[in-house]
PDB file of N, CA and C in Angstrom:
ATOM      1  N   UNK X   1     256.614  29.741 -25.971  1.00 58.00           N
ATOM      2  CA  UNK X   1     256.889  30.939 -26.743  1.00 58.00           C
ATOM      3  C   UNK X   1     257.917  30.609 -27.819  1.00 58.00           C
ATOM      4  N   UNK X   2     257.733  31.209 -28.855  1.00 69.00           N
ATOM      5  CA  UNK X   2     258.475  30.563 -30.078  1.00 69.00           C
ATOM      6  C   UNK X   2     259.663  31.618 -30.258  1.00 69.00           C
ATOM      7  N   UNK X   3     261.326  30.814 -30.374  1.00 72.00           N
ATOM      8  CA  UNK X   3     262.017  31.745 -30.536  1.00 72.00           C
ATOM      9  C   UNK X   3     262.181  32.850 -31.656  1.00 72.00           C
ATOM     10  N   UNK X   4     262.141  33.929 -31.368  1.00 67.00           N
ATOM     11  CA  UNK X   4     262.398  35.102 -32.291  1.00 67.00           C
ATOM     12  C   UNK X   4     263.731  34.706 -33.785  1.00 67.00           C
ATOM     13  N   UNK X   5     264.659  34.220 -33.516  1.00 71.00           N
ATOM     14  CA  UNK X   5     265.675  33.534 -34.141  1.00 71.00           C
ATOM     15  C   UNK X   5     265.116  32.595 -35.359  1.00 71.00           C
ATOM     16  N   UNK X   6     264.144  31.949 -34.736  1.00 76.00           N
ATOM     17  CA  UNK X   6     263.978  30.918 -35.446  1.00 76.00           C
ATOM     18  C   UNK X   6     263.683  30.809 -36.955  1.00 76.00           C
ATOM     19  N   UNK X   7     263.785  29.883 -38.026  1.00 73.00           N
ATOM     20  CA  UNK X   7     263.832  29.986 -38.822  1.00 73.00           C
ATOM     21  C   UNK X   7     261.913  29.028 -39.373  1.00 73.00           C
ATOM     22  N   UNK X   8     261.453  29.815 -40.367  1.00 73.00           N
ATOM     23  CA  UNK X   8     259.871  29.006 -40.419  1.00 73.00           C
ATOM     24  C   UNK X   8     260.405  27.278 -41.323  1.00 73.00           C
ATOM     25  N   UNK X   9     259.276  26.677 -40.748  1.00 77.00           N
ATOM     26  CA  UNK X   9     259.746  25.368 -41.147  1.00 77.00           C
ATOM     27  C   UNK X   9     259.567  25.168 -43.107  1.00 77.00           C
ATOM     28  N   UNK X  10     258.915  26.298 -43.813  1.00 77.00           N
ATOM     29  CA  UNK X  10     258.632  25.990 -45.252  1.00 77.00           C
ATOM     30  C   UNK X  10     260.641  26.249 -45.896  1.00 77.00           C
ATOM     31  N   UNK X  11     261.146  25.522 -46.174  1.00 77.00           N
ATOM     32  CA  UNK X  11     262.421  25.582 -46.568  1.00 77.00           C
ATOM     33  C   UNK X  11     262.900  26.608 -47.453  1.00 77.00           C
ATOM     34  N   UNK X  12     261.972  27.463 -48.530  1.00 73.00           N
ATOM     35  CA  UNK X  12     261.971  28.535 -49.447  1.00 73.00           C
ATOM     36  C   UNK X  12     261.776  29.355 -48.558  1.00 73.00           C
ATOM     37  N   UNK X  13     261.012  29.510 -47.874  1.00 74.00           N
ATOM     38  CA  UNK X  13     260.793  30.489 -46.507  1.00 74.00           C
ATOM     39  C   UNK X  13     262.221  30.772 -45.893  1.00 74.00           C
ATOM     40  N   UNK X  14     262.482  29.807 -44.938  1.00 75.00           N
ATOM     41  CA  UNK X  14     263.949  29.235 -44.447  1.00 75.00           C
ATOM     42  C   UNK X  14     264.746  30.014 -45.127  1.00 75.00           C
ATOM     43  N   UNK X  15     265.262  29.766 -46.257  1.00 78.00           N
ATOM     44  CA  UNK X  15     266.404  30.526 -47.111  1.00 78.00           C
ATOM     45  C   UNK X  15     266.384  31.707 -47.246  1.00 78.00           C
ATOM     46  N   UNK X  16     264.582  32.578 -47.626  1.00 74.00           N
ATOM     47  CA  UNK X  16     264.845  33.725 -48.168  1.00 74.00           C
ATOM     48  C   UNK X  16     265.434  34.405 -46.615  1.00 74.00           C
ATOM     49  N   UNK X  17     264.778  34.064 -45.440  1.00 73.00           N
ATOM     50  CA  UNK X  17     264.741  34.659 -43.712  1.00 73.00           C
ATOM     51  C   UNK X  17     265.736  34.682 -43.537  1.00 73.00           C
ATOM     52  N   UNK X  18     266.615  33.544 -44.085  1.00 74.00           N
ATOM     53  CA  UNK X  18     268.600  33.405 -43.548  1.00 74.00           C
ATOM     54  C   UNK X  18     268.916  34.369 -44.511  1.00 74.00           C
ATOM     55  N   UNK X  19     268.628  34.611 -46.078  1.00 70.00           N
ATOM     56  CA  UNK X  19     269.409  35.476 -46.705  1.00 70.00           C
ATOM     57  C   UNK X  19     269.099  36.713 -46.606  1.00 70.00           C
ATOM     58  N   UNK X  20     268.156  37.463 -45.953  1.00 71.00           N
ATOM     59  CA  UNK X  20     267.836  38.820 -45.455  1.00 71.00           C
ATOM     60  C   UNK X  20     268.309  39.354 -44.189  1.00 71.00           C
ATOM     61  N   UNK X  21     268.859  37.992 -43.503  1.00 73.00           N
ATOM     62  CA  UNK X  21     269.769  38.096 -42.034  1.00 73.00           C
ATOM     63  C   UNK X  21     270.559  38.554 -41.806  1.00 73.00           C
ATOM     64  N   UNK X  22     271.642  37.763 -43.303  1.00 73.00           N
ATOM     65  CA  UNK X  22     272.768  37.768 -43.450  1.00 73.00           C
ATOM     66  C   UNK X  22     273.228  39.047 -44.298  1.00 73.00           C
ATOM     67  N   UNK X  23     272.521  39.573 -45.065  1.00 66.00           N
ATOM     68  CA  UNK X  23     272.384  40.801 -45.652  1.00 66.00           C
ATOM     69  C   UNK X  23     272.515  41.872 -44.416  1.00 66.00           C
ATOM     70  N   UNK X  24     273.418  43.248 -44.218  1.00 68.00           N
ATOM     71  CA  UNK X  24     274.096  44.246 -43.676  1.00 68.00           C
ATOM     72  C   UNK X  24     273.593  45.250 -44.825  1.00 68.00           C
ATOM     73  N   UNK X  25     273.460  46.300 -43.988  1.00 66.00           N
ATOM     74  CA  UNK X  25     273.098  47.866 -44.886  1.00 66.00           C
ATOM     75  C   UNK X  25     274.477  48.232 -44.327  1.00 66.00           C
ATOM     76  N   UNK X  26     275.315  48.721 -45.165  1.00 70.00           N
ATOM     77  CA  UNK X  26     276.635  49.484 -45.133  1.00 70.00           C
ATOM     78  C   UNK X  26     276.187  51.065 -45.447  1.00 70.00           C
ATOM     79  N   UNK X  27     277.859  51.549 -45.232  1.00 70.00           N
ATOM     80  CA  UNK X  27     277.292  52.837 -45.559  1.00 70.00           C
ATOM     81  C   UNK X  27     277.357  53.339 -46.898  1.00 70.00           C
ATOM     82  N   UNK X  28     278.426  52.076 -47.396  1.00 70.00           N
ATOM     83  CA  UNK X  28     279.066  52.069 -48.667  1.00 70.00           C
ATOM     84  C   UNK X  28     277.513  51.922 -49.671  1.00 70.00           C
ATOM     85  N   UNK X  29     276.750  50.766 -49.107  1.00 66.00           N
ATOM     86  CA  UNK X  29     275.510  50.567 -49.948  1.00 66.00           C
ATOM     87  C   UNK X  29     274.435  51.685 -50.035  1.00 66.00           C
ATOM     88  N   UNK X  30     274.197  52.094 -49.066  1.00 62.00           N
ATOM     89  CA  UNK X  30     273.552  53.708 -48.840  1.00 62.00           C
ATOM     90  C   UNK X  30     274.291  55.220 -49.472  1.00 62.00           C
ATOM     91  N   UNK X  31     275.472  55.125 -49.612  1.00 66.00           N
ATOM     92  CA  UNK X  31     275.926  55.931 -50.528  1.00 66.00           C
ATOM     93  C   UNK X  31     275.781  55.749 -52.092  1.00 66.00           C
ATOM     94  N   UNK X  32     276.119  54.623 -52.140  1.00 68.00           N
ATOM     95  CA  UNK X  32     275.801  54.165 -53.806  1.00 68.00           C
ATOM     96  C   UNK X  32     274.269  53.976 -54.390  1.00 68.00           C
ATOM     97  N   UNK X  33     273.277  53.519 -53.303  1.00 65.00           N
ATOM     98  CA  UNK X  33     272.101  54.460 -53.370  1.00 65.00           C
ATOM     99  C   UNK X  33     271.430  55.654 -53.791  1.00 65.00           C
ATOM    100  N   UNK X  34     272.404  56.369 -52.549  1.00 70.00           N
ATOM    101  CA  UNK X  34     271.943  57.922 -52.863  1.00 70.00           C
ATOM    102  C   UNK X  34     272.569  58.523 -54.615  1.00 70.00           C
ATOM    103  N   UNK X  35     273.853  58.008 -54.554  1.00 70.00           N
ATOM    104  CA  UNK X  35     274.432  58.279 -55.600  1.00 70.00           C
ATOM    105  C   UNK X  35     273.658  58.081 -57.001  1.00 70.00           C
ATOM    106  N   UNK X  36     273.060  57.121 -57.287  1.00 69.00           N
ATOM    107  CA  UNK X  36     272.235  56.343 -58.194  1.00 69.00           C
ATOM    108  C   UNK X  36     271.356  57.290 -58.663  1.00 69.00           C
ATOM    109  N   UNK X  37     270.600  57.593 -57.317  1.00 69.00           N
ATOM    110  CA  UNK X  37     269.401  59.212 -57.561  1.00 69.00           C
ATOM    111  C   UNK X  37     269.885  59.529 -57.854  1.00 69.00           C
ATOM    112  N   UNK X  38     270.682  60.312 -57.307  1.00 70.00           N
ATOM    113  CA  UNK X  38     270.932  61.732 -57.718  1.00 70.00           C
ATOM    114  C   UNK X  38     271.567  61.680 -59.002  1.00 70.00           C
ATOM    115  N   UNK X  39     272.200  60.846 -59.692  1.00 68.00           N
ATOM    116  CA  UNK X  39     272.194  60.436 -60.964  1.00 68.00           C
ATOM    117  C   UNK X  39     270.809  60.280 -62.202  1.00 68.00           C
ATOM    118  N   UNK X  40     270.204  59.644 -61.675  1.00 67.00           N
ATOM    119  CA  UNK X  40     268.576  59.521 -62.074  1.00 67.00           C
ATOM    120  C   UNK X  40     267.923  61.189 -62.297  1.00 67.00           C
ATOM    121  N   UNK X  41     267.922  61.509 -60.904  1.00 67.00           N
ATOM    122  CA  UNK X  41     267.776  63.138 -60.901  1.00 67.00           C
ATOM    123  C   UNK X  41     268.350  63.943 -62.196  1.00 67.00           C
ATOM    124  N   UNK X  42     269.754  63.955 -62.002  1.00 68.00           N
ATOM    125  CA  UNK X  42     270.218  64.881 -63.014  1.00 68.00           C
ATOM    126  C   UNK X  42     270.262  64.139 -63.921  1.00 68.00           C
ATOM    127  N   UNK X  43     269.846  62.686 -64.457  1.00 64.00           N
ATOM    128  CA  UNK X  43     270.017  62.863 -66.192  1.00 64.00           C
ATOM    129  C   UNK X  43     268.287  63.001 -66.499  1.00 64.00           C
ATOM    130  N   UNK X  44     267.260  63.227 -65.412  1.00 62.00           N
ATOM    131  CA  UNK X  44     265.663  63.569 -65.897  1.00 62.00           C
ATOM    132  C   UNK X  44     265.665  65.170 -66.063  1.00 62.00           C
ATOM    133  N   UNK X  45     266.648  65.773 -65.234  1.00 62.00           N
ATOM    134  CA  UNK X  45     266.980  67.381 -65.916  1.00 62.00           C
ATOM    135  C   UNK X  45     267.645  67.395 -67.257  1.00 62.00           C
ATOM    136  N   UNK X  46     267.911  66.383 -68.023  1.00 61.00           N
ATOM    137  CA  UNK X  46     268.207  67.079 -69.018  1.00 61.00           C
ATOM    138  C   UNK X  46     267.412  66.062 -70.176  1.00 61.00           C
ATOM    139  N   UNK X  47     266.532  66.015 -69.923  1.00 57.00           N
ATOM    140  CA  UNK X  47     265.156  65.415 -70.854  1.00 57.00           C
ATOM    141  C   UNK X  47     264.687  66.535 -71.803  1.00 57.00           C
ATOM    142  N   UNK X  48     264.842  66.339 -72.817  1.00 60.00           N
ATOM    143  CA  UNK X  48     263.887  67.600 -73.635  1.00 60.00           C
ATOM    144  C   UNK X  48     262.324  67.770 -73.894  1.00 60.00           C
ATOM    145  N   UNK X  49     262.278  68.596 -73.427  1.00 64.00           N
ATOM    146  CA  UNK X  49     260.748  69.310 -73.136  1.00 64.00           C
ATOM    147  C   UNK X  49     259.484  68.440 -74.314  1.00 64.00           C
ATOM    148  N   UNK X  50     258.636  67.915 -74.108  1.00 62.00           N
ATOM    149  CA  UNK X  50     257.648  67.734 -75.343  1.00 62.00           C
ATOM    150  C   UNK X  50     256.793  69.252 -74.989  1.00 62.00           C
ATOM    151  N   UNK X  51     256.951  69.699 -76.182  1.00 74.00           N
ATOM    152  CA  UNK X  51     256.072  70.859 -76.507  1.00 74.00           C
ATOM    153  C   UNK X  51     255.319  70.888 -77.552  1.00 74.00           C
ATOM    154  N   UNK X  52     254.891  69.351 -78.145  1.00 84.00           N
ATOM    155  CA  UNK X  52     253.361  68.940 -79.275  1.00 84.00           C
ATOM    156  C   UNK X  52     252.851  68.023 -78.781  1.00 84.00           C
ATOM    157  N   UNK X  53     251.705  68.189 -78.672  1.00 86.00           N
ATOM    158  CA  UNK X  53     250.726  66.983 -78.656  1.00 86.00           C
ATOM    159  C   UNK X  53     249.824  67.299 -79.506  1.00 86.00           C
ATOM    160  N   UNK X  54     249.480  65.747 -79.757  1.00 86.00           N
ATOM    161  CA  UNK X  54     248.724  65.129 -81.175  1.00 86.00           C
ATOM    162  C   UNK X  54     247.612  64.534 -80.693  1.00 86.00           C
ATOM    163  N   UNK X  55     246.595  65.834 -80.892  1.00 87.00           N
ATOM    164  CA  UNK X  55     244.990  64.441 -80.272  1.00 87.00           C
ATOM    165  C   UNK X  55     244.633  64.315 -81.740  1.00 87.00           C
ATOM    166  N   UNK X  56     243.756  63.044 -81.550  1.00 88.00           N
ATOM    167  CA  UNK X  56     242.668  62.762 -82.537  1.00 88.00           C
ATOM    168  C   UNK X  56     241.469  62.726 -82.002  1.00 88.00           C
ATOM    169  N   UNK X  57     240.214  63.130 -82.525  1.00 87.00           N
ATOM    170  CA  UNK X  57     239.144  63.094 -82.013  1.00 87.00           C
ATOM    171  C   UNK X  57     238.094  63.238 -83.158  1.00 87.00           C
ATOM    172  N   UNK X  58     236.736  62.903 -82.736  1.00 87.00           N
ATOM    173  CA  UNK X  58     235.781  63.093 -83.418  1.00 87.00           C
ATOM    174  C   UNK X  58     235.589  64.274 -84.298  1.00 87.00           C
ATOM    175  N   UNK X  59     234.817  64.326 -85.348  1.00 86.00           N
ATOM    176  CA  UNK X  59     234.398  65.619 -85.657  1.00 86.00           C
ATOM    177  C   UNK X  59     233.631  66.653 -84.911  1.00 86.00           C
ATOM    178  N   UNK X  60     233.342  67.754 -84.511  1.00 85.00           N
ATOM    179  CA  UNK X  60     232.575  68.578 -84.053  1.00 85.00           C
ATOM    180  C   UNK X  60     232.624  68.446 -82.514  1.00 85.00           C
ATOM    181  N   UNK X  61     233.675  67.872 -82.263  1.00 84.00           N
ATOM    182  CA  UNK X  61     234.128  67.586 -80.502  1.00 84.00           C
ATOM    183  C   UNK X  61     234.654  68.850 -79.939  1.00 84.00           C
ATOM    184  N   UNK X  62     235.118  69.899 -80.929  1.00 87.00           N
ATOM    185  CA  UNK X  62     235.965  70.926 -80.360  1.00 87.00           C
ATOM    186  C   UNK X  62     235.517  72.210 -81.289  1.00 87.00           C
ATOM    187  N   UNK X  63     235.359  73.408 -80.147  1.00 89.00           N
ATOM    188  CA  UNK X  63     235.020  74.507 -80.760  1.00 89.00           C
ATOM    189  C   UNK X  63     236.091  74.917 -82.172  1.00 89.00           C
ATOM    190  N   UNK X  64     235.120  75.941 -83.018  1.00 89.00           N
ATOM    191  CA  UNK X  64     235.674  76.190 -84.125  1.00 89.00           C
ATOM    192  C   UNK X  64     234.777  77.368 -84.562  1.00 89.00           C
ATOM    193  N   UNK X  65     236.212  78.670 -84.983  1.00 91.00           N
ATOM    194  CA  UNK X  65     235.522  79.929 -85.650  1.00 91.00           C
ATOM    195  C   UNK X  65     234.647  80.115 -86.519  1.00 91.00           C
ATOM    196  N   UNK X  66     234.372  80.931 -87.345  1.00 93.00           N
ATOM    197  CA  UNK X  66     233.740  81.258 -89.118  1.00 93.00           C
ATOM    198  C   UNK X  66     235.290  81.146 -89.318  1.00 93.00           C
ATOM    199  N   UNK X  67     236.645  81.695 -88.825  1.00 93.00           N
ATOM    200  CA  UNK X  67     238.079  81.409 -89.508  1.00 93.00           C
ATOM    201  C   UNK X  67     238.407  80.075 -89.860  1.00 93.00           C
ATOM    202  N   UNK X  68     238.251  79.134 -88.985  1.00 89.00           N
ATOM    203  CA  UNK X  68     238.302  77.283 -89.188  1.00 89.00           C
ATOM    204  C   UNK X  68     239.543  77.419 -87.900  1.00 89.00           C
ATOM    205  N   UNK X  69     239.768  78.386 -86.829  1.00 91.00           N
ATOM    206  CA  UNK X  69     240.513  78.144 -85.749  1.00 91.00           C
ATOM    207  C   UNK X  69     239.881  78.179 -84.520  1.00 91.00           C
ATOM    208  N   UNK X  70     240.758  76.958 -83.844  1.00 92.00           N
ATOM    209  CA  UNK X  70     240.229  76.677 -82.407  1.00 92.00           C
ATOM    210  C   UNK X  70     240.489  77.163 -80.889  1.00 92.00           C
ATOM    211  N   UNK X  71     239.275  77.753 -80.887  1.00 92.00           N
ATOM    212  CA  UNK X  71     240.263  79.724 -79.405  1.00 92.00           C
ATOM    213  C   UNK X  71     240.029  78.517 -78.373  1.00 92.00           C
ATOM    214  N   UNK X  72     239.865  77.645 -77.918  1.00 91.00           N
ATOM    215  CA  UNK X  72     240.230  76.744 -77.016  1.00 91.00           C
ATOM    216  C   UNK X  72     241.443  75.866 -76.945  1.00 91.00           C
ATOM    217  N   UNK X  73     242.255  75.610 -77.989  1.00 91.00           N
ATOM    218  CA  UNK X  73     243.368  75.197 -78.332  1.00 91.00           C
ATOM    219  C   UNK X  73     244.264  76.414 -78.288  1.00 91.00           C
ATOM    220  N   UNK X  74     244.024  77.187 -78.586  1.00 93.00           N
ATOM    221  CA  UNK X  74     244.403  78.345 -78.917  1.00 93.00           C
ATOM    222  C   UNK X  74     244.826  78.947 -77.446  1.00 93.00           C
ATOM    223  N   UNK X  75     244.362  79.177 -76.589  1.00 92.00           N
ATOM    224  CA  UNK X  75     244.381  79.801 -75.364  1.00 92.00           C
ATOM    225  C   UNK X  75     245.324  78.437 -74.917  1.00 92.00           C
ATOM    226  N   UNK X  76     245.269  77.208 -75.252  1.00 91.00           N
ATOM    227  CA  UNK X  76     245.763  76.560 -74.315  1.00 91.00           C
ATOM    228  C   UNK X  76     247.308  76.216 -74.458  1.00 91.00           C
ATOM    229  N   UNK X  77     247.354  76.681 -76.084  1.00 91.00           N
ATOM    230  CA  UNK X  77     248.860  76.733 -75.996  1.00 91.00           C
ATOM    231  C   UNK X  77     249.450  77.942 -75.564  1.00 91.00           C
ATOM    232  N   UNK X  78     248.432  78.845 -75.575  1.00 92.00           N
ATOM    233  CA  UNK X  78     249.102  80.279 -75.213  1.00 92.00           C
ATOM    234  C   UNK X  78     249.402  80.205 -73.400  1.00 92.00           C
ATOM    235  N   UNK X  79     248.505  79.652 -72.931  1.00 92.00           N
ATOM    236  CA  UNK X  79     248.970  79.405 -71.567  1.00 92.00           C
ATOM    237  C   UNK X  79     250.048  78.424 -70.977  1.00 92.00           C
ATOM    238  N   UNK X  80     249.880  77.176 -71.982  1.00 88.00           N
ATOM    239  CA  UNK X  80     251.300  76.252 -71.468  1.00 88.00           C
ATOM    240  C   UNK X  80     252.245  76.499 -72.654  1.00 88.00           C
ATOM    241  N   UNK X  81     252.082  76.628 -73.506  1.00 89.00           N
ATOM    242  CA  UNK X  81     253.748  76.705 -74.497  1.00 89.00           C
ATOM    243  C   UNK X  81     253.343  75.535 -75.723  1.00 89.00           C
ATOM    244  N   UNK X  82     252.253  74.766 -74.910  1.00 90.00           N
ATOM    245  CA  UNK X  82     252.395  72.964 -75.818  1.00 90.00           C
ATOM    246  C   UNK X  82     251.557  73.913 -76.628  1.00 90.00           C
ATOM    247  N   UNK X  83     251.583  73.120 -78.465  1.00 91.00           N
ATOM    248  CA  UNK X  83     251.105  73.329 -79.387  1.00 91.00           C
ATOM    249  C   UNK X  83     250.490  72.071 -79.440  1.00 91.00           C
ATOM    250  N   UNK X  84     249.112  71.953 -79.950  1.00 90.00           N
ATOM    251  CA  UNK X  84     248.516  70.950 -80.022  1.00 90.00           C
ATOM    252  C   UNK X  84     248.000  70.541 -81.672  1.00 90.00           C
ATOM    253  N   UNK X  85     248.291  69.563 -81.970  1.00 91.00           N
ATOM    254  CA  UNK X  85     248.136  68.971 -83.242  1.00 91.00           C
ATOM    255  C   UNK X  85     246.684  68.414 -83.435  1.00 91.00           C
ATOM    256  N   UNK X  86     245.608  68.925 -83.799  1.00 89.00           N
ATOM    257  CA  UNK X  86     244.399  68.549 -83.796  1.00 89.00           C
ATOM    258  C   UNK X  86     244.205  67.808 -85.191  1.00 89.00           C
ATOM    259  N   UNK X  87     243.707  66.514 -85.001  1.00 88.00           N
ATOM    260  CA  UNK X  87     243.248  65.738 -86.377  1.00 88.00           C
ATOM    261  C   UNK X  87     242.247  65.093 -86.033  1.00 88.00           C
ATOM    262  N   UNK X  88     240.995  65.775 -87.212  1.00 87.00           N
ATOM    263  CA  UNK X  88     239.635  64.725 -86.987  1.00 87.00           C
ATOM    264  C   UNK X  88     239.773  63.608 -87.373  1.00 87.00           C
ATOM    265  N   UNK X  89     240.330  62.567 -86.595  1.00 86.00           N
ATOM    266  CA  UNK X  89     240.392  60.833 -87.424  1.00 86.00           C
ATOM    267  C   UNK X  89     239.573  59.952 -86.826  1.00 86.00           C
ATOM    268  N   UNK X  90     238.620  60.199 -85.917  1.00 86.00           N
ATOM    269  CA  UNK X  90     237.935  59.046 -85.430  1.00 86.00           C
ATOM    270  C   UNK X  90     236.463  59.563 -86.077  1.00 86.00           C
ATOM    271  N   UNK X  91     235.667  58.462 -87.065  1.00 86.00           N
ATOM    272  CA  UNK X  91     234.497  58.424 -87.071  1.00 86.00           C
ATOM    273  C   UNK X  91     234.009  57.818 -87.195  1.00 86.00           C
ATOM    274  N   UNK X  92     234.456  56.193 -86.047  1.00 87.00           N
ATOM    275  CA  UNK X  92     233.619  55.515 -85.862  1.00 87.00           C
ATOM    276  C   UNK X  92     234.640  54.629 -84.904  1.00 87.00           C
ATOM    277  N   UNK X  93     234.309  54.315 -83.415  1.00 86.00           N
ATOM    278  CA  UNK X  93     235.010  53.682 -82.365  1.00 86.00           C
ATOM    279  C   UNK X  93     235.681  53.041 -83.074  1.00 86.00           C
ATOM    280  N   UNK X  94     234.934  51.722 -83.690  1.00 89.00           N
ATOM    281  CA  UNK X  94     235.459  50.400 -84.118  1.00 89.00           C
ATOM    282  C   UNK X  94     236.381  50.777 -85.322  1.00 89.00           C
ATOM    283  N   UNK X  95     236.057  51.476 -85.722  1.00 89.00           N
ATOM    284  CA  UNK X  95     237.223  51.677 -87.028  1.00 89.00           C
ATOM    285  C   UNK X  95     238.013  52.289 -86.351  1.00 89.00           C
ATOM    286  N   UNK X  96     238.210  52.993 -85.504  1.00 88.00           N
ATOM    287  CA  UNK X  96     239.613  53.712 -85.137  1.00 88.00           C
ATOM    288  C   UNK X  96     240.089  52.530 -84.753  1.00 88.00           C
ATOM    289  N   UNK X  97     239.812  51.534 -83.465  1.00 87.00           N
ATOM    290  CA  UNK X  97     240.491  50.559 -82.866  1.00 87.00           C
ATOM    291  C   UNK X  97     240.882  49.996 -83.623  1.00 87.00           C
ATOM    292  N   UNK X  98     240.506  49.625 -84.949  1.00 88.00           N
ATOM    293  CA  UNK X  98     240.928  48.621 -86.072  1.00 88.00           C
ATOM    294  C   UNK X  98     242.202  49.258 -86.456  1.00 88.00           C
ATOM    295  N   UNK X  99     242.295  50.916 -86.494  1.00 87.00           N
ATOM    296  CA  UNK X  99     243.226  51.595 -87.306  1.00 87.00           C
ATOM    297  C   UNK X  99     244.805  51.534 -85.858  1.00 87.00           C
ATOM    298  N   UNK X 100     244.410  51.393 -85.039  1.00 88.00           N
ATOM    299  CA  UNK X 100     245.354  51.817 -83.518  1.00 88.00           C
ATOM    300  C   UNK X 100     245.919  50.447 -83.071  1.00 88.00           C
ATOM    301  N   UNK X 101     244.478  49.408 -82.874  1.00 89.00           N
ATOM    302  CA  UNK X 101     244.892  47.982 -82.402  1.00 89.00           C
ATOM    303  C   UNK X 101     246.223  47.685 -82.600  1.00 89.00           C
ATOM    304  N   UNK X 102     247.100  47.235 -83.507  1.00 91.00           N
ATOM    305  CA  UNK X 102     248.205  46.794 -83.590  1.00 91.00           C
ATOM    306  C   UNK X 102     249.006  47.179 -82.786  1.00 91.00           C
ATOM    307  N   UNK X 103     249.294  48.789 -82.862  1.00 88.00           N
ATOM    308  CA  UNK X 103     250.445  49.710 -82.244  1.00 88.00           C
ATOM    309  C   UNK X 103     250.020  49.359 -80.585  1.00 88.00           C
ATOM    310  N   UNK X 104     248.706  49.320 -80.441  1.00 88.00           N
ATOM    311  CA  UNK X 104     248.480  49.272 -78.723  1.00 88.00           C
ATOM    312  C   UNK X 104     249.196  48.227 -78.030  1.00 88.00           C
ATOM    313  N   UNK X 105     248.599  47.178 -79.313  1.00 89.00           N
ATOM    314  CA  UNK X 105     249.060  45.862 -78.627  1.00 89.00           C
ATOM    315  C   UNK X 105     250.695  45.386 -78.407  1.00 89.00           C
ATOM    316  N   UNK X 106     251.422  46.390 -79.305  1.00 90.00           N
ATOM    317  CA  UNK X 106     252.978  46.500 -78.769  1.00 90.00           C
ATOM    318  C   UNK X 106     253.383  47.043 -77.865  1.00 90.00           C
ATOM    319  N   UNK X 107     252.260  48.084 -77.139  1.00 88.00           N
ATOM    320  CA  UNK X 107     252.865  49.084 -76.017  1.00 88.00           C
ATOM    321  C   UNK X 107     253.224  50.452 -77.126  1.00 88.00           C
ATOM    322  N   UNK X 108     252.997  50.528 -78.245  1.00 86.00           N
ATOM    323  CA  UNK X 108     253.769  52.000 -78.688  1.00 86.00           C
ATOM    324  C   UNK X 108     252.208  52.869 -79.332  1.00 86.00           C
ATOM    325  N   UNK X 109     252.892  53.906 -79.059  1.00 82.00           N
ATOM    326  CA  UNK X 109     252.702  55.435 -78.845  1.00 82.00           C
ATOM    327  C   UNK X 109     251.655  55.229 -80.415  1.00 82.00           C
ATOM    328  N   UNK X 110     250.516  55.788 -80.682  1.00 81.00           N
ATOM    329  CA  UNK X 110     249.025  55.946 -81.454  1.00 81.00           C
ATOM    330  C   UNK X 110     249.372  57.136 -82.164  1.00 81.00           C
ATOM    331  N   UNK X 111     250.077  58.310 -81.223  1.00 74.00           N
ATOM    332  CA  UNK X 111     250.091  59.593 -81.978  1.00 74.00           C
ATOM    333  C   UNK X 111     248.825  60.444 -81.693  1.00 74.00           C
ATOM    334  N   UNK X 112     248.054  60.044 -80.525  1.00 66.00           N
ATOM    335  CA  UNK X 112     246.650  60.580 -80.224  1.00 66.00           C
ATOM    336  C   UNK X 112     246.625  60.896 -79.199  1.00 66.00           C
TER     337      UNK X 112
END
């Protein structure tokens, strides 16, 4: 039977098993924990609200009056508050990706 103690023979193994051993949960570390949240917590309460969004979409993707307004957009800001920025800019996959590609490929925000 193999002792419980024991350490595995891969030496990176070995080290990380001794340094998770030797590692203690205090209460000091569990307070500064909790503390951290609840820090996290209250600075995500004071985030300011996004209340626009910006789609882009095809032409003729979304209802539209004889006025040129959209009672589906329309109702939907009236129910959440968000105002929605509607722009027909895609009319044609590959050309949008051509127009977006760059920004994607940094990770930042299209505006869509």
């Amino acid at each position: 039977m193999k002792d419980p103690n024991s350490l595995p023979q891969d030496p990176m193994l070995a080290e990380l098993v001794s340094m998770a051993r030797r590692k203690k949960i205090t209460r000091r570390a569990v307070f500064a924990g909790m503390g951290g949240t609840a820090a996290a917590f209250a600075l995500a309460g004071c985030a300011q609200e996004q209340s626009d969004l910006v789609w882009h979409n095809w032409d003729l993707y979304m209802d539209e009056d004889d006025e040129g307004n959209r009672p589906t957009l329309q109702r939907f800001t009236e129910q959440t508050g968000i105002r929605v920025d509607y722009k027909i800019e895609i009319d044609d996959n590959d050309t949008y990706f051509g127009k977006v590609k760059d920004q994607l490929e940094l990770g930042q925000d299209i505006g869509a």
